[in-house]
mmCIF file of C-alpha atoms in Angstrom:
data_model
loop_
_atom_site.group_PDB
_atom_site.id
_atom_site.type_symbol
_atom_site.label_atom_id
_atom_site.label_comp_id
_atom_site.label_asym_id
_atom_site.label_seq_id
_atom_site.Cartn_x
_atom_site.Cartn_y
_atom_site.Cartn_z
ATOM 1 C CA MET A 29 15.792 10.249 0.051
ATOM 2 C CA SER A 30 17.215 6.805 0.815
ATOM 3 C CA SER A 31 17.276 4.142 -1.872
ATOM 4 C CA ILE A 32 16.267 0.561 -1.153
ATOM 5 C CA LYS A 33 19.901 -0.548 -1.265
ATOM 6 C CA ASP A 34 20.860 2.137 1.272
ATOM 7 C CA ALA A 35 18.645 0.475 3.880
ATOM 8 C CA ILE A 36 18.272 -3.160 2.800
ATOM 9 C CA SER A 37 21.112 -5.637 2.371
ATOM 10 C CA GLN A 38 19.295 -8.973 2.582
ATOM 11 C CA SER A 39 16.570 -10.549 0.476
ATOM 12 C CA ILE A 40 14.616 -13.789 0.849
ATOM 13 C CA ILE A 41 12.809 -15.662 -1.917
ATOM 14 C CA LEU A 42 10.003 -17.945 -0.740
ATOM 15 C CA ALA A 43 9.439 -20.982 -2.920
ATOM 16 C CA TYR A 44 8.212 -24.553 -3.070
ATOM 17 C CA LYS A 45 9.234 -26.223 -6.341
ATOM 18 C CA GLU A 46 9.408 -23.116 -8.532
ATOM 19 C CA ASP A 47 12.507 -22.234 -10.528
ATOM 20 C CA THR A 48 13.957 -19.193 -8.747
ATOM 21 C CA GLN A 49 17.283 -18.916 -10.584
ATOM 22 C CA GLN A 50 16.375 -15.854 -12.656
ATOM 23 C CA LEU A 51 15.005 -13.936 -9.686
ATOM 24 C CA GLU A 52 17.870 -15.010 -7.431
ATOM 25 C CA THR A 53 20.448 -13.931 -10.013
ATOM 26 C CA TYR A 54 18.735 -10.584 -10.495
ATOM 27 C CA LEU A 55 18.556 -9.784 -6.766
ATOM 28 C CA THR A 56 22.196 -10.784 -6.313
ATOM 29 C CA GLU A 57 23.200 -8.538 -9.212
ATOM 30 C CA GLN A 58 21.285 -5.720 -7.534
ATOM 31 C CA GLY A 59 23.579 -6.092 -4.531
ATOM 32 C CA PHE A 60 21.361 -8.038 -2.143
ATOM 33 C CA ASP A 61 22.527 -11.009 -0.123
ATOM 34 C CA CYS A 62 19.912 -13.422 -1.461
ATOM 35 C CA GLN A 63 18.580 -16.530 0.282
ATOM 36 C CA VAL A 64 15.982 -18.993 -1.018
ATOM 37 C CA ILE A 65 13.688 -20.663 1.506
ATOM 38 C CA ARG A 66 11.983 -23.747 0.070
ATOM 39 C CA GLN A 67 9.151 -25.357 1.935
ATOM 40 C CA THR A 68 9.806 -29.031 2.618
ATOM 41 C CA HIS A 69 6.704 -31.196 2.401
ATOM 42 C CA GLN A 70 5.662 -32.954 5.590
ATOM 43 C CA ALA A 71 3.022 -35.638 6.094
ATOM 44 C CA GLU A 72 0.551 -33.378 7.912
ATOM 45 C CA TYR A 73 0.735 -30.806 5.119
ATOM 46 C CA SER A 74 -1.455 -32.988 2.888
ATOM 47 C CA GLN A 75 -4.510 -31.760 4.798
ATOM 48 C CA TYR A 76 -3.471 -28.110 4.935
ATOM 49 C CA SER A 77 -4.941 -25.354 2.815
ATOM 50 C CA PRO A 78 -2.527 -23.877 0.230
ATOM 51 C CA SER A 79 -3.121 -20.476 1.856
ATOM 52 C CA TYR A 80 -1.963 -21.847 5.223
ATOM 53 C CA LEU A 81 1.080 -23.494 3.659
ATOM 54 C CA CYS A 82 1.919 -20.126 2.120
ATOM 55 C CA LEU A 83 1.606 -18.552 5.565
ATOM 56 C CA LEU A 84 4.028 -21.107 7.011
ATOM 57 C CA ASN A 85 6.563 -20.238 4.330
ATOM 58 C CA HIS A 86 6.282 -16.551 5.163
ATOM 59 C CA LEU A 87 6.644 -17.444 8.845
ATOM 60 C CA SER A 88 10.090 -18.898 8.089
ATOM 61 C CA ALA A 89 11.115 -15.544 6.590
ATOM 62 C CA TRP A 90 9.646 -13.569 9.499
ATOM 63 C CA GLN A 91 11.680 -15.611 11.936
ATOM 64 C CA GLN A 92 14.796 -14.768 9.921
ATOM 65 C CA VAL A 93 13.963 -11.039 10.168
ATOM 66 C CA VAL A 94 13.712 -11.301 13.954
ATOM 67 C CA SER A 95 17.047 -13.145 14.112
ATOM 68 C CA ALA A 96 18.768 -10.645 11.804
ATOM 69 C CA GLN A 97 17.355 -7.637 13.676
ATOM 70 C CA GLN A 98 17.261 -5.632 10.469
ATOM 71 C CA PRO A 99 14.660 -5.114 7.754
ATOM 72 C CA ILE A 100 14.686 -7.680 4.948
ATOM 73 C CA LEU A 101 13.191 -7.698 1.464
ATOM 74 C CA ILE A 102 10.918 -10.746 1.174
ATOM 75 C CA CYS A 103 9.356 -11.926 -2.074
ATOM 76 C CA GLU A 104 7.589 -14.951 -3.438
ATOM 77 C CA ALA A 105 9.083 -16.975 -6.268
ATOM 78 C CA ASP A 106 6.741 -15.502 -8.894
ATOM 79 C CA PHE A 107 7.602 -11.869 -8.150
ATOM 80 C CA VAL A 108 8.925 -10.008 -11.204
ATOM 81 C CA PRO A 109 10.838 -6.861 -10.170
ATOM 82 C CA VAL A 110 11.351 -3.776 -12.260
ATOM 83 C CA ARG A 111 14.721 -2.818 -13.677
ATOM 84 C CA ASN A 112 17.314 -1.372 -11.292
ATOM 85 C CA LEU A 113 15.182 -2.138 -8.251
ATOM 86 C CA SER A 114 17.888 -1.336 -5.709
ATOM 87 C CA THR A 115 18.230 2.277 -6.899
ATOM 88 C CA LEU A 116 14.553 3.118 -6.336
ATOM 89 C CA PRO A 117 13.558 5.160 -3.281
ATOM 90 C CA LEU A 118 12.750 3.394 -0.041
ATOM 91 C CA PRO A 119 8.946 3.625 0.446
ATOM 92 C CA TYR A 120 9.242 4.728 4.091
ATOM 93 C CA ASP A 121 11.439 6.819 6.366
ATOM 94 C CA PRO A 122 14.007 4.434 7.935
ATOM 95 C CA SER A 123 14.541 6.779 10.885
ATOM 96 C CA LEU A 124 11.031 6.071 12.234
ATOM 97 C CA ASP A 125 10.521 3.345 14.836
ATOM 98 C CA ASN A 126 6.856 2.631 14.039
ATOM 99 C CA VAL A 127 7.374 1.059 10.608
ATOM 100 C CA GLY A 128 5.927 -2.447 10.396
ATOM 101 C CA ILE A 129 5.817 -3.341 6.725
ATOM 102 C CA ALA A 130 6.315 -1.664 3.359
ATOM 103 C CA TRP A 131 4.817 -3.328 0.304
ATOM 104 C CA LEU A 132 6.847 -3.249 -2.901
ATOM 105 C CA TYR A 133 3.926 -4.741 -4.805
ATOM 106 C CA THR A 134 0.378 -3.778 -3.854
ATOM 107 C CA CYS A 135 -2.992 -5.375 -4.456
ATOM 108 C CA ALA A 136 -6.228 -3.440 -3.749
ATOM 109 C CA PRO A 137 -4.198 -0.642 -2.117
ATOM 110 C CA GLN A 138 -5.594 2.287 -0.137
ATOM 111 C CA ILE A 139 -3.825 5.274 1.385
ATOM 112 C CA TYR A 140 -4.652 6.767 4.775
ATOM 113 C CA ASN A 141 -2.070 9.518 5.055
ATOM 114 C CA VAL A 142 0.916 11.001 3.209
ATOM 115 C CA SER A 143 3.830 12.130 5.366
ATOM 116 C CA SER A 144 5.947 15.259 5.040
ATOM 117 C CA THR A 145 8.547 13.091 3.275
ATOM 118 C CA ASN A 146 5.909 11.984 0.724
ATOM 119 C CA HIS A 147 5.620 8.433 2.053
ATOM 120 C CA ALA A 148 2.128 6.938 2.080
ATOM 121 C CA ILE A 149 0.733 5.030 5.038
ATOM 122 C CA GLY A 150 -1.965 2.666 3.880
ATOM 123 C CA PHE A 151 -3.312 -0.782 3.177
ATOM 124 C CA SER A 152 -2.531 -3.571 0.761
ATOM 125 C CA THR A 153 -3.329 -7.215 0.522
ATOM 126 C CA SER A 154 -1.028 -9.786 -1.110
ATOM 127 C CA MET A 155 2.444 -10.604 0.199
ATOM 128 C CA VAL A 156 4.180 -11.091 -3.139
ATOM 129 C CA ALA A 157 6.939 -8.612 -2.285
ATOM 130 C CA TYR A 158 7.519 -6.463 0.791
ATOM 131 C CA ILE A 159 10.058 -5.138 3.250
ATOM 132 C CA LEU A 160 9.516 -6.253 6.838
ATOM 133 C CA THR A 161 11.062 -4.724 9.938
ATOM 134 C CA PRO A 162 12.020 -6.738 13.043
ATOM 135 C CA ALA A 163 9.187 -5.080 15.002
ATOM 136 C CA GLY A 164 6.714 -6.014 12.296
ATOM 137 C CA ALA A 165 8.030 -9.572 12.118
ATOM 138 C CA GLN A 166 7.695 -10.120 15.860
ATOM 139 C CA HIS A 167 4.000 -9.231 15.702
ATOM 140 C CA LEU A 168 3.239 -11.148 12.503
ATOM 141 C CA ILE A 169 4.572 -14.313 14.097
ATOM 142 C CA GLN A 170 1.671 -13.899 16.527
ATOM 143 C CA LEU A 171 -0.701 -13.627 13.558
ATOM 144 C CA VAL A 172 0.271 -17.175 12.609
ATOM 145 C CA ASP A 173 -0.941 -18.407 16.000
ATOM 146 C CA GLN A 174 -4.212 -16.569 15.464
ATOM 147 C CA ILE A 175 -4.779 -18.074 12.002
ATOM 148 C CA THR A 176 -3.821 -21.523 13.287
ATOM 149 C CA GLU A 177 -6.523 -21.252 15.931
ATOM 150 C CA HIS A 178 -9.128 -19.826 13.549
ATOM 151 C CA PRO A 179 -9.980 -20.657 10.816
ATOM 152 C CA GLY A 180 -7.349 -23.379 11.197
ATOM 153 C CA PRO A 181 -4.748 -25.003 8.945
ATOM 154 C CA THR A 182 -7.211 -26.849 6.707
ATOM 155 C CA GLN A 183 -9.388 -23.840 5.834
ATOM 156 C CA TYR A 184 -8.789 -21.189 3.189
ATOM 157 C CA SER A 185 -7.787 -17.876 4.756
ATOM 158 C CA THR A 186 -7.217 -14.400 3.363
ATOM 159 C CA TRP A 187 -4.606 -13.851 6.086
ATOM 160 C CA ASP A 188 -2.658 -11.426 3.903
ATOM 161 C CA SER A 189 -5.628 -9.034 4.042
ATOM 162 C CA ASN A 190 -5.313 -8.939 7.844
ATOM 163 C CA VAL A 191 -1.648 -7.951 8.010
ATOM 164 C CA GLU A 192 -2.093 -4.170 7.865
ATOM 165 C CA GLU A 193 -4.806 -4.003 10.531
ATOM 166 C CA PHE A 194 -2.994 -6.512 12.730
ATOM 167 C CA LEU A 195 0.123 -4.325 12.753
ATOM 168 C CA ARG A 196 -1.781 -1.029 13.005
ATOM 169 C CA ARG A 197 -3.569 -2.224 16.156
ATOM 170 C CA ARG A 198 -0.116 -2.793 17.626
ATOM 171 C CA GLY A 199 1.142 0.679 16.777
ATOM 172 C CA LEU A 200 2.995 -0.122 13.557
ATOM 173 C CA ASN A 201 2.302 1.413 10.157
ATOM 174 C CA GLY A 202 2.089 -0.199 6.753
ATOM 175 C CA TYR A 203 3.490 1.752 3.805
ATOM 176 C CA VAL A 204 2.402 1.584 0.185
ATOM 177 C CA PRO A 205 4.791 2.737 -2.553
ATOM 178 C CA TRP A 206 4.190 5.598 -4.936
ATOM 179 C CA ARG A 207 4.382 3.046 -7.721
ATOM 180 C CA ASN A 208 4.921 -0.708 -7.720
ATOM 181 C CA TYR A 209 8.471 -2.078 -7.723
ATOM 182 C CA GLY A 210 7.354 -5.137 -9.660
ATOM 183 C CA GLU A 211 4.347 -7.370 -10.023
ATOM 184 C CA HIS A 212 2.918 -10.805 -9.454
ATOM 185 C CA GLY A 213 4.111 -12.755 -12.458
ATOM 186 C CA GLY A 214 2.590 -16.112 -11.614
ATOM 187 C CA LYS A 215 -0.360 -17.958 -13.047
ATOM 188 C CA PRO A 216 -3.890 -17.409 -11.657
ATOM 189 C CA ASN A 217 -4.472 -18.840 -8.198
ATOM 190 C CA PRO A 218 -7.243 -21.502 -8.327
ATOM 191 C CA GLU A 219 -7.893 -21.137 -4.587
ATOM 192 C CA HIS A 220 -8.764 -17.468 -5.114
ATOM 193 C CA LYS A 221 -11.251 -18.389 -7.810
ATOM 194 C CA LYS A 222 -12.969 -20.934 -5.550
ATOM 195 C CA ALA A 223 -13.318 -18.234 -2.883
ATOM 196 C CA GLY A 224 -14.915 -15.821 -5.350
ATOM 197 C CA LEU A 225 -11.860 -13.584 -5.636
ATOM 198 C CA SER A 226 -10.081 -12.444 -8.762
ATOM 199 C CA PRO A 227 -7.721 -15.321 -9.674
ATOM 200 C CA ALA A 228 -5.107 -13.060 -11.280
ATOM 201 C CA HIS A 229 -3.754 -9.761 -9.968
ATOM 202 C CA ARG A 230 -1.230 -7.422 -11.545
ATOM 203 C CA ALA A 231 0.404 -4.115 -10.603
ATOM 204 C CA ASP A 232 -1.732 -1.137 -11.620
ATOM 205 C CA VAL A 233 1.252 1.104 -12.292
ATOM 206 C CA LEU A 234 4.990 0.315 -12.281
ATOM 207 C CA TYR A 235 8.009 2.452 -11.473
ATOM 208 C CA ARG A 236 9.872 1.071 -14.491
ATOM 209 C CA LYS A 237 9.703 -1.719 -17.048
ATOM 210 C CA LEU A 238 9.874 -5.267 -15.751
ATOM 211 C CA ALA A 239 13.343 -6.795 -15.494
ATOM 212 C CA PHE A 240 12.261 -10.031 -17.224
ATOM 213 C CA ASN A 241 9.167 -11.704 -18.640
ATOM 214 C CA PRO A 242 6.656 -13.058 -16.103
ATOM 215 C CA VAL A 243 5.808 -16.758 -15.888
ATOM 216 C CA TYR A 244 2.287 -16.054 -17.142
ATOM 217 C CA THR A 245 3.734 -15.341 -20.596
ATOM 218 C CA ALA A 246 5.464 -18.733 -20.896
ATOM 219 C CA THR A 247 2.702 -20.333 -22.968
ATOM 220 C CA GLN A 248 1.967 -17.256 -25.046
ATOM 221 C CA SER A 249 2.966 -17.082 -28.714
ATOM 222 C CA HIS A 250 3.587 -13.335 -28.366
ATOM 223 C CA PRO A 251 4.866 -12.736 -24.801
ATOM 224 C CA ALA A 252 5.568 -9.010 -25.269
ATOM 225 C CA LEU A 253 2.032 -8.354 -26.506
ATOM 226 C CA HIS A 254 0.579 -10.388 -23.659
ATOM 227 C CA VAL A 255 2.560 -8.334 -21.130
ATOM 228 C CA LEU A 256 1.371 -5.130 -22.815
ATOM 229 C CA PHE A 257 -2.257 -6.274 -22.679
ATOM 230 C CA SER A 258 -1.900 -7.257 -19.012
ATOM 231 C CA ARG A 259 -0.319 -3.899 -18.194
ATOM 232 C CA LEU A 260 -3.102 -1.959 -19.972
ATOM 233 C CA LYS A 261 -5.780 -3.991 -18.206
ATOM 234 C CA ALA A 262 -4.154 -3.459 -14.803
ATOM 235 C CA ARG A 263 -3.634 0.250 -15.450
ATOM 236 C CA THR A 264 -7.279 0.686 -16.430
ATOM 237 C CA LYS A 265 -8.360 -1.095 -13.261
ATOM 238 C CA GLY A 266 -6.062 1.120 -11.178
ATOM 239 C CA ILE A 267 -7.444 4.329 -12.677
ATOM 240 C CA GLY A 268 -10.957 2.972 -12.146
ATOM 241 C CA ARG A 269 -10.246 2.363 -8.446
ATOM 242 C CA LEU A 270 -8.930 5.922 -8.177
ATOM 243 C CA LEU A 271 -12.032 7.442 -9.831
ATOM 244 C CA LEU A 272 -14.379 5.289 -7.736
ATOM 245 C CA GLY A 273 -12.719 6.400 -4.511
ATOM 246 C CA LYS A 274 -11.300 3.001 -3.609
ATOM 247 C CA TYR A 275 -7.625 3.974 -3.607
ATOM 248 C CA LEU A 276 -8.249 7.204 -1.688
ATOM 249 C CA ARG A 277 -11.595 6.878 0.046
ATOM 250 C CA ARG A 278 -13.743 9.989 0.331
ATOM 251 C CA PRO A 279 -14.222 9.767 4.143
ATOM 252 C CA VAL A 280 -10.444 9.514 4.573
ATOM 253 C CA LEU A 281 -9.909 12.511 2.294
ATOM 254 C CA ALA A 282 -12.594 14.529 4.098
ATOM 255 C CA GLU A 283 -10.943 13.937 7.491
ATOM 256 C CA SER A 284 -7.389 14.574 6.274
ATOM 257 C CA THR A 285 -5.520 17.691 7.382
ATOM 258 C CA THR A 286 -3.528 17.578 4.126
ATOM 259 C CA PRO A 287 -6.109 16.663 1.457
ATOM 260 C CA GLY A 288 -4.164 18.399 -1.309
ATOM 261 C CA LYS A 289 -1.071 16.315 -0.649
ATOM 262 C CA MET A 290 -3.101 13.107 -0.646
ATOM 263 C CA LEU A 291 -4.790 14.014 -3.929
ATOM 264 C CA ARG A 292 -1.457 14.855 -5.552
ATOM 265 C CA PHE A 293 -0.033 11.534 -4.424
ATOM 266 C CA ALA A 294 -3.065 9.515 -5.588
ATOM 267 C CA ILE A 295 -3.480 11.236 -8.948
ATOM 268 C CA GLY A 296 0.214 11.802 -9.601
ATOM 269 C CA ARG A 297 1.111 8.109 -9.377
ATOM 270 C CA GLN A 298 -1.141 7.428 -12.340
ATOM 271 C CA LEU A 299 -0.540 10.520 -14.457
ATOM 272 C CA THR A 300 3.001 11.822 -13.904
ATOM 273 C CA LEU A 301 6.457 10.530 -14.720
ATOM 274 C CA ARG A 302 8.059 11.399 -11.374
ATOM 275 C CA PRO A 303 6.877 11.405 -7.707
#
């Protein structure tokens, strides 16, 4: 099974004013050619929704993927990877030509199928960290045009929730990892709260311990305990989604030709040490 470093040589950090030095240093030490793309404020941006500005930043990275004609690891500035990220297995088969995106960090994930190589095709929202192929990037650039037209730059949009379906309708699969390769380490998003969504989201289960402390611990008197509490809360939520049939939905399981494999994948990620 290929490791991430076997298939990915470039990484992009998307930022505005955030301090990215720790993440940039870590990715460089892991062997990635690391680039930071910082959004430069423009006059018209003052009227834009933060969600649309985020989309524009991702667009810059997608254009780089198309130019490079190779898959690139893209992450936001508040992504906190796990230790030895580059040695972890690639969450998809690189020999396939229908790979669109592979999330390294998932939010509200679902699985639709598990391949013979034990890679899971599925859904995730949130674009905190992912690997994007040139084919996937070409199509997602079109998604920007769609969001620009409706709901428009000034309106809040959950565009990241549309990525998987947008690519699937164009013949490309989205892959979710067996376990998360890191988590969202930033502070709660106030725009999510206004829209009635959970303001904070964390990885339900990690491959390994985090490489460094997340930003959300910066104001805590006991950062390690705060991380532990956050991990326990996220793990409980993940197990709850599994038991409630939200990670592996019952209709999907009923229609699967390999239900045993899907159950082993879904349950094993929460309860075993190895895939």
